[in-house]
Coordinates of C-alpha atoms in Angstrom, one line a residue:
M1 CA 0.0 0.0 0.0
D2 CA 1.3 3.5 -0.9
R3 CA 2.4 5.5 2.0
Y4 CA 2.1 9.3 2.6
C5 CA 2.4 11.5 5.7
V6 CA 2.5 15.0 7.0
F7 CA 5.7 16.3 8.7
G8 CA 5.5 19.0 11.4
N9 CA 6.5 19.9 15.0
P10 CA 4.1 19.8 16.7
I11 CA 1.9 17.5 14.6
A12 CA -0.6 15.7 16.9
H13 CA -3.3 18.3 16.1
S14 CA -3.1 17.8 12.3
K15 CA -6.4 17.0 10.5
S16 CA -4.6 15.9 7.4
P17 CA -4.8 12.1 8.1
E18 CA -8.6 12.3 8.5
I19 CA -8.9 14.4 5.4
H20 CA -6.8 12.1 3.2
A21 CA -8.4 9.0 4.6
A22 CA -11.8 10.4 3.5
F23 CA -10.5 11.3 0.1
A24 CA -9.0 7.8 -0.3
A25 CA -12.3 6.1 0.7
Q26 CA -14.3 8.3 -1.6
T27 CA -12.1 7.7 -4.7
G28 CA -11.3 4.1 -4.1
Q29 CA -7.5 4.8 -3.7
H30 CA -5.6 2.4 -1.4
L31 CA -3.1 4.3 0.6
Q32 CA -1.9 4.9 4.2
Y33 CA -1.4 8.5 5.5
E34 CA 0.1 9.2 8.9
R35 CA 1.4 12.1 11.1
R36 CA 5.2 12.3 11.5
L37 CA 6.8 14.4 14.2
A38 CA 10.1 15.6 12.7
P39 CA 12.9 16.8 15.1
L40 CA 13.4 20.6 14.8
D41 CA 16.9 20.0 13.6
G42 CA 16.2 16.8 11.7
F43 CA 13.6 17.5 9.0
A44 CA 15.7 16.5 6.0
D45 CA 16.8 13.2 7.7
A46 CA 13.2 12.5 8.6
V47 CA 12.1 12.9 5.0
R48 CA 14.9 10.8 3.6
A49 CA 14.0 8.0 6.2
F50 CA 10.4 8.1 5.1
I51 CA 11.5 7.8 1.4
A52 CA 13.7 4.8 2.4
E53 CA 10.6 3.2 3.9
G54 CA 8.8 3.5 0.6
G55 CA 7.0 6.8 1.1
K56 CA 5.5 8.3 -2.1
G57 CA 4.8 11.8 -0.9
A58 CA 4.3 14.1 2.0
N59 CA 2.7 17.3 3.3
V60 CA 4.8 19.8 5.2
T61 CA 3.5 22.1 7.9
V62 CA 4.9 24.4 10.5
P63 CA 7.8 24.9 11.0
F64 CA 9.4 23.1 8.0
K65 CA 7.9 24.8 4.9
L66 CA 11.1 26.8 4.2
E67 CA 13.4 23.9 4.9
A68 CA 11.3 21.9 2.4
V69 CA 12.3 24.4 -0.3
K70 CA 16.0 23.7 0.3
L71 CA 15.4 19.9 0.4
A72 CA 13.5 19.8 -2.9
Q73 CA 15.5 19.1 -6.0
A74 CA 12.9 20.8 -8.2
L75 CA 10.2 23.4 -7.4
T76 CA 7.0 24.2 -9.2
I77 CA 6.3 27.7 -10.3
R78 CA 3.9 28.3 -7.5
A79 CA 6.3 26.9 -4.9
R80 CA 9.0 29.2 -6.2
A81 CA 6.6 32.2 -6.1
A82 CA 5.5 31.3 -2.5
G83 CA 9.0 30.7 -1.3
A84 CA 7.6 27.8 0.7
V85 CA 6.7 24.2 0.1
N86 CA 3.8 22.4 1.7
T87 CA 3.7 19.3 -0.6
L88 CA 6.5 16.9 -1.6
V89 CA 6.3 14.4 -4.4
F90 CA 8.9 11.6 -4.4
S91 CA 9.5 10.6 -7.9
D92 CA 12.2 8.8 -10.0
D93 CA 13.6 12.3 -10.7
G94 CA 14.0 13.1 -7.0
I95 CA 12.1 15.2 -4.5
I96 CA 9.7 17.7 -6.1
G97 CA 8.4 20.6 -4.0
D98 CA 5.0 22.3 -4.5
N99 CA 2.7 24.7 -2.7
T100 CA -1.0 24.0 -2.7
D101 CA -2.0 26.6 -0.1
G102 CA -2.9 29.4 -2.6
A103 CA -4.8 27.0 -4.9
G104 CA -6.7 25.8 -1.9
L105 CA -7.7 29.3 -0.8
V106 CA -8.8 30.2 -4.3
A107 CA -10.8 27.0 -4.8
D108 CA -12.6 27.7 -1.5
I109 CA -13.5 31.2 -2.5
V110 CA -14.5 30.5 -6.1
N111 CA -16.1 27.0 -5.8
N112 CA -17.3 26.7 -2.2
A113 CA -18.2 30.3 -1.4
G114 CA -19.3 30.9 -5.0
V115 CA -17.5 34.2 -5.2
P116 CA -15.6 34.9 -8.5
L117 CA -12.4 36.8 -8.3
A118 CA -12.2 38.1 -11.9
G119 CA -12.6 41.8 -12.0
K120 CA -12.9 42.1 -8.2
R121 CA -11.1 44.4 -5.8
V122 CA -9.2 42.2 -3.4
L123 CA -7.5 43.2 -0.1
L124 CA -4.8 40.9 1.3
L125 CA -3.9 41.7 4.9
G126 CA -0.3 40.6 5.8
A127 CA 2.9 40.1 3.8
G128 CA 4.4 37.1 5.6
G129 CA 4.6 33.4 4.5
A130 CA 0.8 32.8 4.5
A131 CA 0.1 35.8 2.4
R132 CA 3.0 35.3 0.0
G133 CA 1.7 31.8 -0.7
V134 CA -1.6 33.0 -2.1
V135 CA -0.6 36.0 -4.3
L136 CA 0.1 34.1 -7.5
P137 CA -3.1 31.9 -7.4
L138 CA -5.1 35.1 -6.7
L139 CA -3.5 36.9 -9.7
E140 CA -4.2 34.0 -11.9
H141 CA -7.9 34.7 -11.5
R142 CA -7.5 38.2 -12.9
P143 CA -8.8 40.5 -10.1
A144 CA -9.1 44.2 -11.1
Q145 CA -7.0 45.1 -8.1
L146 CA -5.0 43.2 -5.4
V147 CA -3.8 45.4 -2.6
I148 CA -1.4 44.0 -0.1
A149 CA -1.5 45.8 3.3
N150 CA 1.0 45.2 6.0
R151 CA 2.3 46.8 9.2
T152 CA 5.8 47.0 7.7
V153 CA 5.1 48.6 4.2
A154 CA 8.5 47.5 2.9
R155 CA 7.6 43.9 3.2
A156 CA 4.4 44.4 1.2
E157 CA 6.3 46.4 -1.4
A158 CA 8.8 43.6 -1.8
L159 CA 5.9 41.2 -2.6
V160 CA 4.5 43.7 -5.2
E161 CA 7.9 43.9 -6.8
Q162 CA 8.2 40.1 -7.0
F163 CA 4.7 39.5 -8.4
A164 CA 4.6 42.4 -10.9
A165 CA 6.7 40.3 -13.2
L166 CA 4.3 37.4 -12.9
G167 CA 1.3 39.2 -14.4
G168 CA 0.6 41.6 -11.6
E169 CA 1.9 44.8 -13.0
G170 CA -0.7 47.6 -12.6
V171 CA -2.9 45.2 -10.6
V172 CA -1.0 44.5 -7.4
S173 CA 0.0 47.3 -5.0
A174 CA 1.2 47.8 -1.4
C175 CA 0.3 50.0 1.5
G176 CA 0.4 50.2 5.3
F177 CA -2.8 49.3 7.3
D178 CA -3.4 53.1 7.6
G179 CA -3.0 53.6 3.9
I180 CA -5.9 51.4 2.7
E181 CA -8.2 53.3 0.5
G182 CA -11.8 52.5 -0.7
D183 CA -13.7 49.3 -0.1
Y184 CA -13.2 45.8 -1.4
D185 CA -15.2 42.8 -2.7
V186 CA -12.9 40.2 -1.0
I187 CA -10.8 40.8 2.2
I188 CA -8.4 38.1 3.2
N189 CA -6.7 38.1 6.6
G190 CA -3.3 36.5 6.2
T191 CA -1.8 38.0 9.3
A192 CA -1.1 36.0 12.5
A193 CA -3.3 38.4 14.5
S194 CA -6.1 35.8 15.0
L195 CA -3.7 33.5 16.8
S196 CA -3.6 36.0 19.7
A197 CA -7.2 37.1 19.3
E198 CA -6.1 40.5 17.9
L199 CA -7.7 42.5 15.1
P200 CA -5.6 43.9 12.2
P201 CA -5.8 47.7 12.5
I202 CA -8.2 48.3 9.6
S203 CA -11.2 50.6 9.1
P204 CA -14.7 49.3 8.8
S205 CA -14.8 51.2 5.5
V206 CA -12.9 48.5 3.7
F207 CA -16.0 46.2 3.7
A208 CA -18.0 46.7 0.5
P209 CA -21.7 45.8 0.8
G210 CA -22.0 42.0 0.6
C211 CA -18.3 41.5 0.4
L212 CA -16.5 38.2 1.4
A213 CA -14.3 38.3 4.5
L214 CA -12.0 35.3 4.9
D215 CA -9.6 34.5 7.7
M216 CA -6.9 31.9 7.0
M217 CA -7.2 30.8 10.6
Y218 CA -10.1 28.6 11.8
A219 CA -11.7 27.7 15.1
A220 CA -14.9 26.5 16.6
S221 CA -16.2 30.1 16.8
P222 CA -15.5 33.1 14.5
T223 CA -12.1 34.9 14.9
V224 CA -12.0 38.5 16.1
F225 CA -11.4 39.5 12.5
L226 CA -14.5 37.7 11.3
Q227 CA -16.6 39.0 14.1
F228 CA -15.6 42.5 13.1
A229 CA -16.3 41.9 9.5
G230 CA -19.7 40.4 10.3
R231 CA -20.7 43.5 12.2
H232 CA -20.0 45.4 9.0
G233 CA -22.1 43.3 6.6
A234 CA -19.6 40.9 5.2
Q235 CA -20.3 37.2 4.5
L236 CA -17.8 35.2 6.5
R237 CA -15.5 32.3 5.8
D238 CA -12.7 30.9 7.9
G239 CA -9.6 28.8 6.8
L240 CA -11.1 25.3 7.2
G241 CA -12.2 25.2 3.5
M242 CA -8.7 26.3 2.5
L243 CA -7.3 23.4 4.6
V244 CA -9.5 20.9 2.9
E245 CA -9.0 22.3 -0.6
Q246 CA -5.2 22.5 -0.3
A247 CA -5.3 18.8 0.7
A248 CA -7.4 17.9 -2.3
E249 CA -4.8 19.6 -4.5
A250 CA -2.0 17.6 -2.9
F251 CA -4.1 14.4 -3.3
K252 CA -4.6 15.1 -7.0
L253 CA -0.8 15.6 -7.4
W254 CA -0.1 12.3 -5.8
R255 CA -2.9 10.1 -7.1
D256 CA -4.0 11.9 -10.3
V257 CA -7.6 11.9 -9.0
Q258 CA -9.6 14.9 -8.0
P259 CA -11.6 14.2 -4.8
A260 CA -14.8 16.0 -3.9
T261 CA -14.4 18.3 -0.9
G262 CA -17.9 19.3 0.2
E263 CA -18.8 16.3 2.4
V264 CA -15.3 16.2 4.0
L265 CA -15.5 19.9 4.8
Q266 CA -19.0 19.4 6.4
T267 CA -17.7 16.5 8.5
L268 CA -14.7 18.5 9.8
R269 CA -16.9 21.5 10.5
A270 CA -19.2 19.4 12.6
K271 CA -16.3 18.2 14.8
L272 CA -14.9 21.7 15.6

């Protein structure tokens, strides 16, 4: 039986085994998927050991997504753009690194929430790893405008410079939180503020009537950001759909089969 896993530290909380088991059952794929706790100073060795045991692929979560970039012998365009790897494919050609996070986010917005991105004004809060991973997939859907707002403006400007060459020239721009102008159709919180129950310092005026507000974090109850957005008329979405969709993208890479995500997402939601 083909073997897959997710590497992280810590890893006990990961929902990936449950998600991939559901995908396998649904698609008739025979595989085994497990959690693997990699030592903080031993990620590469842990991956090589798994390959030696017959592993076919792996997901990578905190804190190893940057180390996975160095370990991979080839990177997909979206992994290079993200500067991080969350999916490894072990092939005859070596270790291939990919990043399915952004594709997962976009699939959740477009397919699950039913909100097209083409021609829309999109505001991305944050310029760290989480935000960087979603810029290229967002741009591929041709928004009218993508504004990256960050506390440190220089970090947001660096992202703009990088992605202008990848189809974002004239579309993507940067500013500080206090420099956000106008309202937006889609607002995505890619900051770590929700981890500490804090709100990014944004004005209520950013929420266009009926806009979609998405927080990449998820919990049993809405984050502070989503509560704030809800009070100003936004439709709300957390990061659970993104989690399931990025897993589906990885599953497709490994098995060449596209799983359906709706039922899996409902099951996970009920267990939160």
